[in-house]
Amino acid sequence: MDKKTINSSIANQPFFSGLICIGISSILSLACTTLLGVVDLANIVMIFLLSTFLIATSLGRNAATFSAFINVGFFDFFFVTPRFSFSVDDSQYLITFLVMLIVGLVTGHLAAKLKEQIKDVSAREGLAKALQNLSRGLFSAQSDEQVIQVAKSALEGPIGIEIDLFITESPEKLKSTRFDMQSVAWSMQSGTRIFHEVDEVDGKSIIYLPIRSELKTLGILVASDPTKSLRYYGRDDLLQTAANLIALAIAQLRSVQAQELSKVEAATERLKSAILSSLSHDLRTPLTTMIGLAESLQDRNQNINAESKADLETIRGQGLRLSSMIGNLLEMARLQTQGPTLKKEWQPIEDVIGSSIKHFSTSFPQSIVKTSIARDVPPLFFDEVLIERVLCNLLENAAKYSSESATIEVSANKSEQFVEVSVIDAGAGFVQEPGQLFEMFARGISDTNQSGMGLGLAICREIVEAHGGSIAAKNNESKVGSVITFTLPIAENAGLPKL
């Protein structure tokens, strides 16, 4: 135990400090008695006042006050005639006693106050240094774990407190901790600090400080001290500053992590598009050759048997289907890297629906398509080729997951500022969440035998959104099957030609 700790312990126990004051006055009286006749009484008074001053700097204000009274008593008893009594021959000594008491009290008070100020300055210097170390450590922290480690090492030892830092947005994750969950939850939800001078759980002085940044709670700092109040030397304010610094550090970490994740995602998308584009180009040439050879063999060998004809037709059909998949890959890669290039014109939507059905029927001759177009649907301003591609993709998707002779419905209706175009099939419907179908490589039915790569709906979304519309899928509530609906905005008619 060091000297400061011993002095502080004695100062906090009045009985022991009083015994020390009496002991010092006794020793001084014994020493000064031998100097009688050699040293004037005025100088002996100064020696007693010096002892009061030294006691004030060592044991504090209360001990100095007690020492001032004891010294007056000892001086009167041992040195003022008649000696060894509290009576005085000369009444002027009463003035000496009064001045001695006042000077002792004043000097003791000033010395004790100076000592407290020095202690306060020293303590606040330690707090400022702790904040400086915390700030320096947080600046170099690279993870939540490092932030917690820095906070504990910078605050616990120098300030003399226990630190628990939890970086989480949910109070529910702290249920297993030893702290009052009601205080934790309220502090995190309200964003205000909660202070308990004496905590009901373990009797400590404890404070709950939310870690907040931009009105969002990122965690909570819990500080406790079993020996004295956390308001001692403004430690509660320092902890609030520390919580603010920690919040800034965590927010900076989140920002850096988000930027890194964004860079990784962008690099991944670029790599994926590059691979798709490269593979698609490399595969298209041999496929075109294979399809051309199959058609050439069919034309040059009219007398081959039926089985060989069927084989050639299968080769040609599968080649065309694979070529269509590669076309989708190329289109998706182009849309993601360059975006859709729109060549908009004013035209009726029913014309595009008709041409799409005609093109679809060449590949699915057994499918039946019915149309329902409302009379109030106006002409629209859109890219005919791209919207036709959207409709063909939706029709092919409906045909793949329906029986060969099933009926597919196509409808167009006006709805406020948009025209809604729906493709309705009588298939098995969607198993997964319909909102996920428009992601790349997503399939409506995972165990289907139908060929495809799950790019058709993703291409449809890119094209429709480029036109300012939206696309959504759902299972048909009134009967079996599914419904995919996309919208196109109704633009102003200023661009229409005058008749």
PDB file of C-alpha atoms in Angstrom, residues 181-393:
ATOM      1  CA  MET A 181     -32.291  -6.183 -18.285  1.00  0.00           C
ATOM      2  CA  GLN A 182     -34.963  -3.547 -17.698  1.00  0.00           C
ATOM      3  CA  SER A 183     -32.322  -0.832 -17.433  1.00  0.00           C
ATOM      4  CA  VAL A 184     -30.400  -2.229 -20.432  1.00  0.00           C
ATOM      5  CA  ALA A 185     -33.508  -2.384 -22.646  1.00  0.00           C
ATOM      6  CA  TRP A 186     -34.760   1.081 -21.650  1.00  0.00           C
ATOM      7  CA  SER A 187     -31.354   2.684 -22.161  1.00  0.00           C
ATOM      8  CA  MET A 188     -30.922   1.136 -25.635  1.00  0.00           C
ATOM      9  CA  GLN A 189     -34.472   1.892 -26.789  1.00  0.00           C
ATOM     10  CA  SER A 190     -34.713   5.451 -25.433  1.00  0.00           C
ATOM     11  CA  GLY A 191     -31.097   6.434 -26.149  1.00  0.00           C
ATOM     12  CA  THR A 192     -30.633   7.909 -22.654  1.00  0.00           C
ATOM     13  CA  ARG A 193     -28.146   6.970 -19.959  1.00  0.00           C
ATOM     14  CA  ILE A 194     -29.338   5.410 -16.706  1.00  0.00           C
ATOM     15  CA  PHE A 195     -27.416   5.936 -13.456  1.00  0.00           C
ATOM     16  CA  HIS A 196     -27.750   3.916 -10.228  1.00  0.00           C
ATOM     17  CA  GLU A 197     -25.857   5.367  -7.277  1.00  0.00           C
ATOM     18  CA  VAL A 198     -26.212   1.989  -5.541  1.00  0.00           C
ATOM     19  CA  ASP A 199     -27.273  -0.837  -7.808  1.00  0.00           C
ATOM     20  CA  GLU A 200     -29.880  -3.222  -6.368  1.00  0.00           C
ATOM     21  CA  VAL A 201     -28.180  -6.290  -7.813  1.00  0.00           C
ATOM     22  CA  ASP A 202     -24.636  -6.039  -6.467  1.00  0.00           C
ATOM     23  CA  GLY A 203     -24.524  -2.757  -4.532  1.00  0.00           C
ATOM     24  CA  LYS A 204     -22.195  -1.019  -6.986  1.00  0.00           C
ATOM     25  CA  SER A 205     -22.366   2.431  -8.469  1.00  0.00           C
ATOM     26  CA  ILE A 206     -23.368   1.616 -12.058  1.00  0.00           C
ATOM     27  CA  ILE A 207     -24.192   3.524 -15.240  1.00  0.00           C
ATOM     28  CA  TYR A 208     -25.758   2.333 -18.533  1.00  0.00           C
ATOM     29  CA  LEU A 209     -24.687   4.345 -21.590  1.00  0.00           C
ATOM     30  CA  PRO A 210     -26.216   3.613 -25.026  1.00  0.00           C
ATOM     31  CA  ILE A 211     -23.807   3.594 -27.970  1.00  0.00           C
ATOM     32  CA  ARG A 212     -25.678   5.630 -30.579  1.00  0.00           C
ATOM     33  CA  SER A 213     -24.842   7.042 -33.993  1.00  0.00           C
ATOM     34  CA  GLU A 214     -27.269   8.925 -36.244  1.00  0.00           C
ATOM     35  CA  LEU A 215     -30.299   8.038 -34.079  1.00  0.00           C
ATOM     36  CA  LYS A 216     -29.423   4.350 -34.263  1.00  0.00           C
ATOM     37  CA  THR A 217     -28.385   2.269 -31.248  1.00  0.00           C
ATOM     38  CA  LEU A 218     -25.264   0.198 -31.941  1.00  0.00           C
ATOM     39  CA  GLY A 219     -24.700  -1.223 -28.454  1.00  0.00           C
ATOM     40  CA  ILE A 220     -24.408  -0.338 -24.776  1.00  0.00           C
ATOM     41  CA  LEU A 221     -21.553   0.531 -22.387  1.00  0.00           C
ATOM     42  CA  VAL A 222     -21.984  -0.570 -18.758  1.00  0.00           C
ATOM     43  CA  ALA A 223     -19.550   0.877 -16.181  1.00  0.00           C
ATOM     44  CA  SER A 224     -19.499   0.082 -12.450  1.00  0.00           C
ATOM     45  CA  ASP A 225     -17.407   0.920  -9.382  1.00  0.00           C
ATOM     46  CA  PRO A 226     -17.773  -0.988  -6.103  1.00  0.00           C
ATOM     47  CA  THR A 227     -15.945   1.631  -3.996  1.00  0.00           C
ATOM     48  CA  LYS A 228     -17.257   5.110  -4.891  1.00  0.00           C
ATOM     49  CA  SER A 229     -19.722   6.986  -7.042  1.00  0.00           C
ATOM     50  CA  LEU A 230     -19.132   7.211 -10.775  1.00  0.00           C
ATOM     51  CA  ARG A 231     -19.829  10.951 -10.448  1.00  0.00           C
ATOM     52  CA  TYR A 232     -16.522  11.232  -8.554  1.00  0.00           C
ATOM     53  CA  TYR A 233     -14.348  13.789 -10.440  1.00  0.00           C
ATOM     54  CA  GLY A 234     -16.871  13.804 -13.300  1.00  0.00           C
ATOM     55  CA  ARG A 235     -16.208  10.218 -14.361  1.00  0.00           C
ATOM     56  CA  ASP A 236     -19.810   9.897 -15.588  1.00  0.00           C
ATOM     57  CA  ASP A 237     -19.240  12.745 -18.077  1.00  0.00           C
ATOM     58  CA  LEU A 238     -15.983  11.147 -19.207  1.00  0.00           C
ATOM     59  CA  LEU A 239     -17.797   7.851 -19.787  1.00  0.00           C
ATOM     60  CA  GLN A 240     -20.415   9.682 -21.862  1.00  0.00           C
ATOM     61  CA  THR A 241     -17.624  11.134 -24.005  1.00  0.00           C
ATOM     62  CA  ALA A 242     -16.070   7.678 -24.270  1.00  0.00           C
ATOM     63  CA  ALA A 243     -19.431   6.246 -25.406  1.00  0.00           C
ATOM     64  CA  ASN A 244     -19.648   8.928 -28.116  1.00  0.00           C
ATOM     65  CA  LEU A 245     -16.116   8.114 -29.321  1.00  0.00           C
ATOM     66  CA  ILE A 246     -16.937   4.394 -29.405  1.00  0.00           C
ATOM     67  CA  ALA A 247     -20.121   5.125 -31.396  1.00  0.00           C
ATOM     68  CA  LEU A 248     -18.111   7.091 -33.975  1.00  0.00           C
ATOM     69  CA  ALA A 249     -15.565   4.263 -34.231  1.00  0.00           C
ATOM     70  CA  ILE A 250     -18.253   1.604 -34.738  1.00  0.00           C
ATOM     71  CA  ALA A 251     -20.082   3.750 -37.312  1.00  0.00           C
ATOM     72  CA  GLN A 252     -16.793   4.215 -39.182  1.00  0.00           C
ATOM     73  CA  LEU A 253     -16.198   0.453 -39.101  1.00  0.00           C
ATOM     74  CA  ARG A 254     -19.687  -0.189 -40.477  1.00  0.00           C
ATOM     75  CA  SER A 255     -19.100   2.339 -43.258  1.00  0.00           C
ATOM     76  CA  VAL A 256     -15.758   0.773 -44.226  1.00  0.00           C
ATOM     77  CA  GLN A 257     -17.251  -2.729 -44.139  1.00  0.00           C
ATOM     78  CA  ALA A 258     -20.163  -1.612 -46.339  1.00  0.00           C
ATOM     79  CA  GLN A 259     -17.757  -0.050 -48.843  1.00  0.00           C
ATOM     80  CA  GLU A 260     -15.629  -3.199 -48.937  1.00  0.00           C
ATOM     81  CA  LEU A 261     -18.723  -5.361 -49.404  1.00  0.00           C
ATOM     82  CA  SER A 262     -19.937  -3.082 -52.189  1.00  0.00           C
ATOM     83  CA  LYS A 263     -16.566  -3.346 -53.939  1.00  0.00           C
ATOM     84  CA  VAL A 264     -16.594  -7.142 -53.654  1.00  0.00           C
ATOM     85  CA  GLU A 265     -20.161  -7.335 -55.000  1.00  0.00           C
ATOM     86  CA  ALA A 266     -19.307  -5.028 -57.910  1.00  0.00           C
ATOM     87  CA  ALA A 267     -16.203  -7.074 -58.748  1.00  0.00           C
ATOM     88  CA  THR A 268     -18.229 -10.283 -58.522  1.00  0.00           C
ATOM     89  CA  GLU A 269     -20.887  -8.928 -60.872  1.00  0.00           C
ATOM     90  CA  ARG A 270     -18.245  -7.783 -63.382  1.00  0.00           C
ATOM     91  CA  LEU A 271     -16.551 -11.179 -63.269  1.00  0.00           C
ATOM     92  CA  LYS A 272     -19.857 -12.983 -63.636  1.00  0.00           C
ATOM     93  CA  SER A 273     -20.863 -10.862 -66.621  1.00  0.00           C
ATOM     94  CA  ALA A 274     -17.460 -11.361 -68.235  1.00  0.00           C
ATOM     95  CA  ILE A 275     -17.668 -15.143 -67.803  1.00  0.00           C
ATOM     96  CA  LEU A 276     -21.214 -15.250 -69.164  1.00  0.00           C
ATOM     97  CA  SER A 277     -20.301 -13.154 -72.167  1.00  0.00           C
ATOM     98  CA  SER A 278     -17.161 -15.181 -72.917  1.00  0.00           C
ATOM     99  CA  LEU A 279     -18.876 -18.554 -72.604  1.00  0.00           C
ATOM    100  CA  SER A 280     -21.843 -17.423 -74.666  1.00  0.00           C
ATOM    101  CA  HIS A 281     -19.666 -16.209 -77.558  1.00  0.00           C
ATOM    102  CA  ASP A 282     -17.502 -19.344 -77.485  1.00  0.00           C
ATOM    103  CA  LEU A 283     -20.535 -21.649 -77.548  1.00  0.00           C
ATOM    104  CA  ARG A 284     -22.575 -19.812 -80.181  1.00  0.00           C
ATOM    105  CA  THR A 285     -20.272 -20.623 -83.144  1.00  0.00           C
ATOM    106  CA  PRO A 286     -20.252 -24.448 -82.780  1.00  0.00           C
ATOM    107  CA  LEU A 287     -23.986 -24.417 -82.080  1.00  0.00           C
ATOM    108  CA  THR A 288     -24.724 -22.469 -85.243  1.00  0.00           C
ATOM    109  CA  THR A 289     -22.616 -24.980 -87.194  1.00  0.00           C
ATOM    110  CA  MET A 290     -24.449 -27.939 -85.621  1.00  0.00           C
ATOM    111  CA  ILE A 291     -27.892 -26.509 -86.388  1.00  0.00           C
ATOM    112  CA  GLY A 292     -26.875 -25.673 -89.945  1.00  0.00           C
ATOM    113  CA  LEU A 293     -25.519 -29.205 -90.567  1.00  0.00           C
ATOM    114  CA  ALA A 294     -28.710 -30.767 -89.203  1.00  0.00           C
ATOM    115  CA  GLU A 295     -30.860 -28.645 -91.514  1.00  0.00           C
ATOM    116  CA  SER A 296     -28.542 -29.403 -94.457  1.00  0.00           C
ATOM    117  CA  LEU A 297     -28.787 -33.160 -93.863  1.00  0.00           C
ATOM    118  CA  GLN A 298     -32.568 -32.888 -93.754  1.00  0.00           C
ATOM    119  CA  ASP A 299     -32.658 -31.052 -97.095  1.00  0.00           C
ATOM    120  CA  ARG A 300     -30.163 -33.330 -98.889  1.00  0.00           C
ATOM    121  CA  ASN A 301     -31.528 -36.662 -97.683  1.00  0.00           C
ATOM    122  CA  GLN A 302     -35.226 -36.656 -98.390  1.00  0.00           C
ATOM    123  CA  ASN A 303     -35.403 -40.450 -98.637  1.00  0.00           C
ATOM    124  CA  ILE A 304     -33.941 -41.339 -95.244  1.00  0.00           C
ATOM    125  CA  ASN A 305     -36.107 -43.370 -92.881  1.00  0.00           C
ATOM    126  CA  ALA A 306     -38.466 -41.838 -90.347  1.00  0.00           C
ATOM    127  CA  GLU A 307     -36.222 -42.659 -87.383  1.00  0.00           C
ATOM    128  CA  SER A 308     -33.288 -40.769 -88.892  1.00  0.00           C
ATOM    129  CA  LYS A 309     -35.535 -37.820 -89.713  1.00  0.00           C
ATOM    130  CA  ALA A 310     -36.713 -37.725 -86.099  1.00  0.00           C
ATOM    131  CA  ASP A 311     -33.122 -37.822 -84.882  1.00  0.00           C
ATOM    132  CA  LEU A 312     -32.144 -34.914 -87.118  1.00  0.00           C
ATOM    133  CA  GLU A 313     -35.162 -32.936 -85.992  1.00  0.00           C
ATOM    134  CA  THR A 314     -34.260 -33.614 -82.346  1.00  0.00           C
ATOM    135  CA  ILE A 315     -30.688 -32.409 -82.982  1.00  0.00           C
ATOM    136  CA  ARG A 316     -31.992 -29.281 -84.658  1.00  0.00           C
ATOM    137  CA  GLY A 317     -34.611 -28.599 -81.963  1.00  0.00           C
ATOM    138  CA  GLN A 318     -32.205 -29.045 -79.057  1.00  0.00           C
ATOM    139  CA  GLY A 319     -29.638 -26.899 -80.838  1.00  0.00           C
ATOM    140  CA  LEU A 320     -32.186 -24.109 -81.269  1.00  0.00           C
ATOM    141  CA  ARG A 321     -33.180 -24.399 -77.610  1.00  0.00           C
ATOM    142  CA  LEU A 322     -29.556 -24.239 -76.484  1.00  0.00           C
ATOM    143  CA  SER A 323     -29.005 -21.307 -78.821  1.00  0.00           C
ATOM    144  CA  SER A 324     -31.936 -19.558 -77.160  1.00  0.00           C
ATOM    145  CA  MET A 325     -30.366 -20.133 -73.713  1.00  0.00           C
ATOM    146  CA  ILE A 326     -27.060 -18.710 -74.915  1.00  0.00           C
ATOM    147  CA  GLY A 327     -28.918 -15.744 -76.344  1.00  0.00           C
ATOM    148  CA  ASN A 328     -30.431 -15.135 -72.922  1.00  0.00           C
ATOM    149  CA  LEU A 329     -26.968 -15.325 -71.350  1.00  0.00           C
ATOM    150  CA  LEU A 330     -25.616 -12.780 -73.808  1.00  0.00           C
ATOM    151  CA  GLU A 331     -28.606 -10.521 -73.309  1.00  0.00           C
ATOM    152  CA  MET A 332     -28.327 -10.668 -69.527  1.00  0.00           C
ATOM    153  CA  ALA A 333     -24.611  -9.911 -69.639  1.00  0.00           C
ATOM    154  CA  ARG A 334     -25.269  -6.957 -71.936  1.00  0.00           C
ATOM    155  CA  LEU A 335     -28.112  -5.621 -69.802  1.00  0.00           C
ATOM    156  CA  GLN A 336     -25.999  -5.749 -66.650  1.00  0.00           C
ATOM    157  CA  THR A 337     -22.950  -4.096 -68.147  1.00  0.00           C
ATOM    158  CA  GLN A 338     -24.530  -1.589 -70.567  1.00  0.00           C
ATOM    159  CA  GLY A 339     -28.197  -1.430 -69.618  1.00  0.00           C
ATOM    160  CA  PRO A 340     -31.096  -1.655 -72.094  1.00  0.00           C
ATOM    161  CA  THR A 341     -30.846   0.487 -75.218  1.00  0.00           C
ATOM    162  CA  LEU A 342     -34.385   1.689 -75.859  1.00  0.00           C
ATOM    163  CA  LYS A 343     -35.784   2.661 -79.246  1.00  0.00           C
ATOM    164  CA  LYS A 344     -39.207   3.891 -78.227  1.00  0.00           C
ATOM    165  CA  GLU A 345     -42.104   4.533 -80.592  1.00  0.00           C
ATOM    166  CA  TRP A 346     -45.824   5.193 -80.169  1.00  0.00           C
ATOM    167  CA  GLN A 347     -47.796   2.030 -80.954  1.00  0.00           C
ATOM    168  CA  PRO A 348     -50.783  -0.030 -79.741  1.00  0.00           C
ATOM    169  CA  ILE A 349     -49.931  -2.737 -77.245  1.00  0.00           C
ATOM    170  CA  GLU A 350     -52.279  -5.206 -79.003  1.00  0.00           C
ATOM    171  CA  ASP A 351     -50.013  -5.227 -82.085  1.00  0.00           C
ATOM    172  CA  VAL A 352     -47.015  -6.331 -80.014  1.00  0.00           C
ATOM    173  CA  ILE A 353     -49.121  -8.921 -78.179  1.00  0.00           C
ATOM    174  CA  GLY A 354     -50.252 -10.342 -81.526  1.00  0.00           C
ATOM    175  CA  SER A 355     -46.741 -10.569 -82.990  1.00  0.00           C
ATOM    176  CA  SER A 356     -45.460 -12.163 -79.761  1.00  0.00           C
ATOM    177  CA  ILE A 357     -48.152 -14.847 -79.860  1.00  0.00           C
ATOM    178  CA  LYS A 358     -47.373 -15.555 -83.531  1.00  0.00           C
ATOM    179  CA  HIS A 359     -43.675 -15.957 -82.782  1.00  0.00           C
ATOM    180  CA  PHE A 360     -44.444 -18.107 -79.729  1.00  0.00           C
ATOM    181  CA  SER A 361     -46.741 -20.438 -81.669  1.00  0.00           C
ATOM    182  CA  THR A 362     -43.933 -21.556 -83.987  1.00  0.00           C
ATOM    183  CA  SER A 363     -42.134 -23.160 -81.016  1.00  0.00           C
ATOM    184  CA  PHE A 364     -45.226 -24.280 -79.087  1.00  0.00           C
ATOM    185  CA  PRO A 365     -47.834 -25.156 -81.733  1.00  0.00           C
ATOM    186  CA  GLN A 366     -49.945 -27.198 -79.297  1.00  0.00           C
ATOM    187  CA  SER A 367     -50.488 -24.317 -76.842  1.00  0.00           C
ATOM    188  CA  ILE A 368     -53.676 -22.245 -77.019  1.00  0.00           C
ATOM    189  CA  VAL A 369     -53.430 -18.511 -76.296  1.00  0.00           C
ATOM    190  CA  LYS A 370     -56.453 -16.340 -75.560  1.00  0.00           C
ATOM    191  CA  THR A 371     -56.274 -12.541 -75.402  1.00  0.00           C
ATOM    192  CA  SER A 372     -58.365  -9.983 -73.525  1.00  0.00           C
ATOM    193  CA  ILE A 373     -57.527  -6.331 -74.231  1.00  0.00           C
ATOM    194  CA  ALA A 374     -59.651  -3.569 -72.694  1.00  0.00           C
ATOM    195  CA  ARG A 375     -61.005  -0.942 -75.072  1.00  0.00           C
ATOM    196  CA  ASP A 376     -59.695   1.977 -73.010  1.00  0.00           C
ATOM    197  CA  VAL A 377     -56.037   0.890 -73.312  1.00  0.00           C
ATOM    198  CA  PRO A 378     -54.291   3.795 -75.096  1.00  0.00           C
ATOM    199  CA  PRO A 379     -51.241   3.637 -77.398  1.00  0.00           C
ATOM    200  CA  LEU A 380     -47.982   3.463 -75.447  1.00  0.00           C
ATOM    201  CA  PHE A 381     -44.463   4.789 -75.941  1.00  0.00           C
ATOM    202  CA  PHE A 382     -42.097   1.795 -75.744  1.00  0.00           C
ATOM    203  CA  ASP A 383     -39.463  -0.308 -77.513  1.00  0.00           C
ATOM    204  CA  GLU A 384     -41.388  -2.816 -79.630  1.00  0.00           C
ATOM    205  CA  VAL A 385     -38.561  -5.366 -79.931  1.00  0.00           C
ATOM    206  CA  LEU A 386     -37.786  -5.474 -76.214  1.00  0.00           C
ATOM    207  CA  ILE A 387     -41.410  -5.639 -75.051  1.00  0.00           C
ATOM    208  CA  GLU A 388     -42.044  -8.394 -77.599  1.00  0.00           C
ATOM    209  CA  ARG A 389     -39.135 -10.255 -76.018  1.00  0.00           C
ATOM    210  CA  VAL A 390     -40.712  -9.816 -72.599  1.00  0.00           C
ATOM    211  CA  LEU A 391     -44.019 -11.254 -73.820  1.00  0.00           C
ATOM    212  CA  CYS A 392     -42.321 -14.168 -75.624  1.00  0.00           C
ATOM    213  CA  ASN A 393     -40.342 -15.031 -72.483  1.00  0.00           C
TER     214      ASN A 393
END
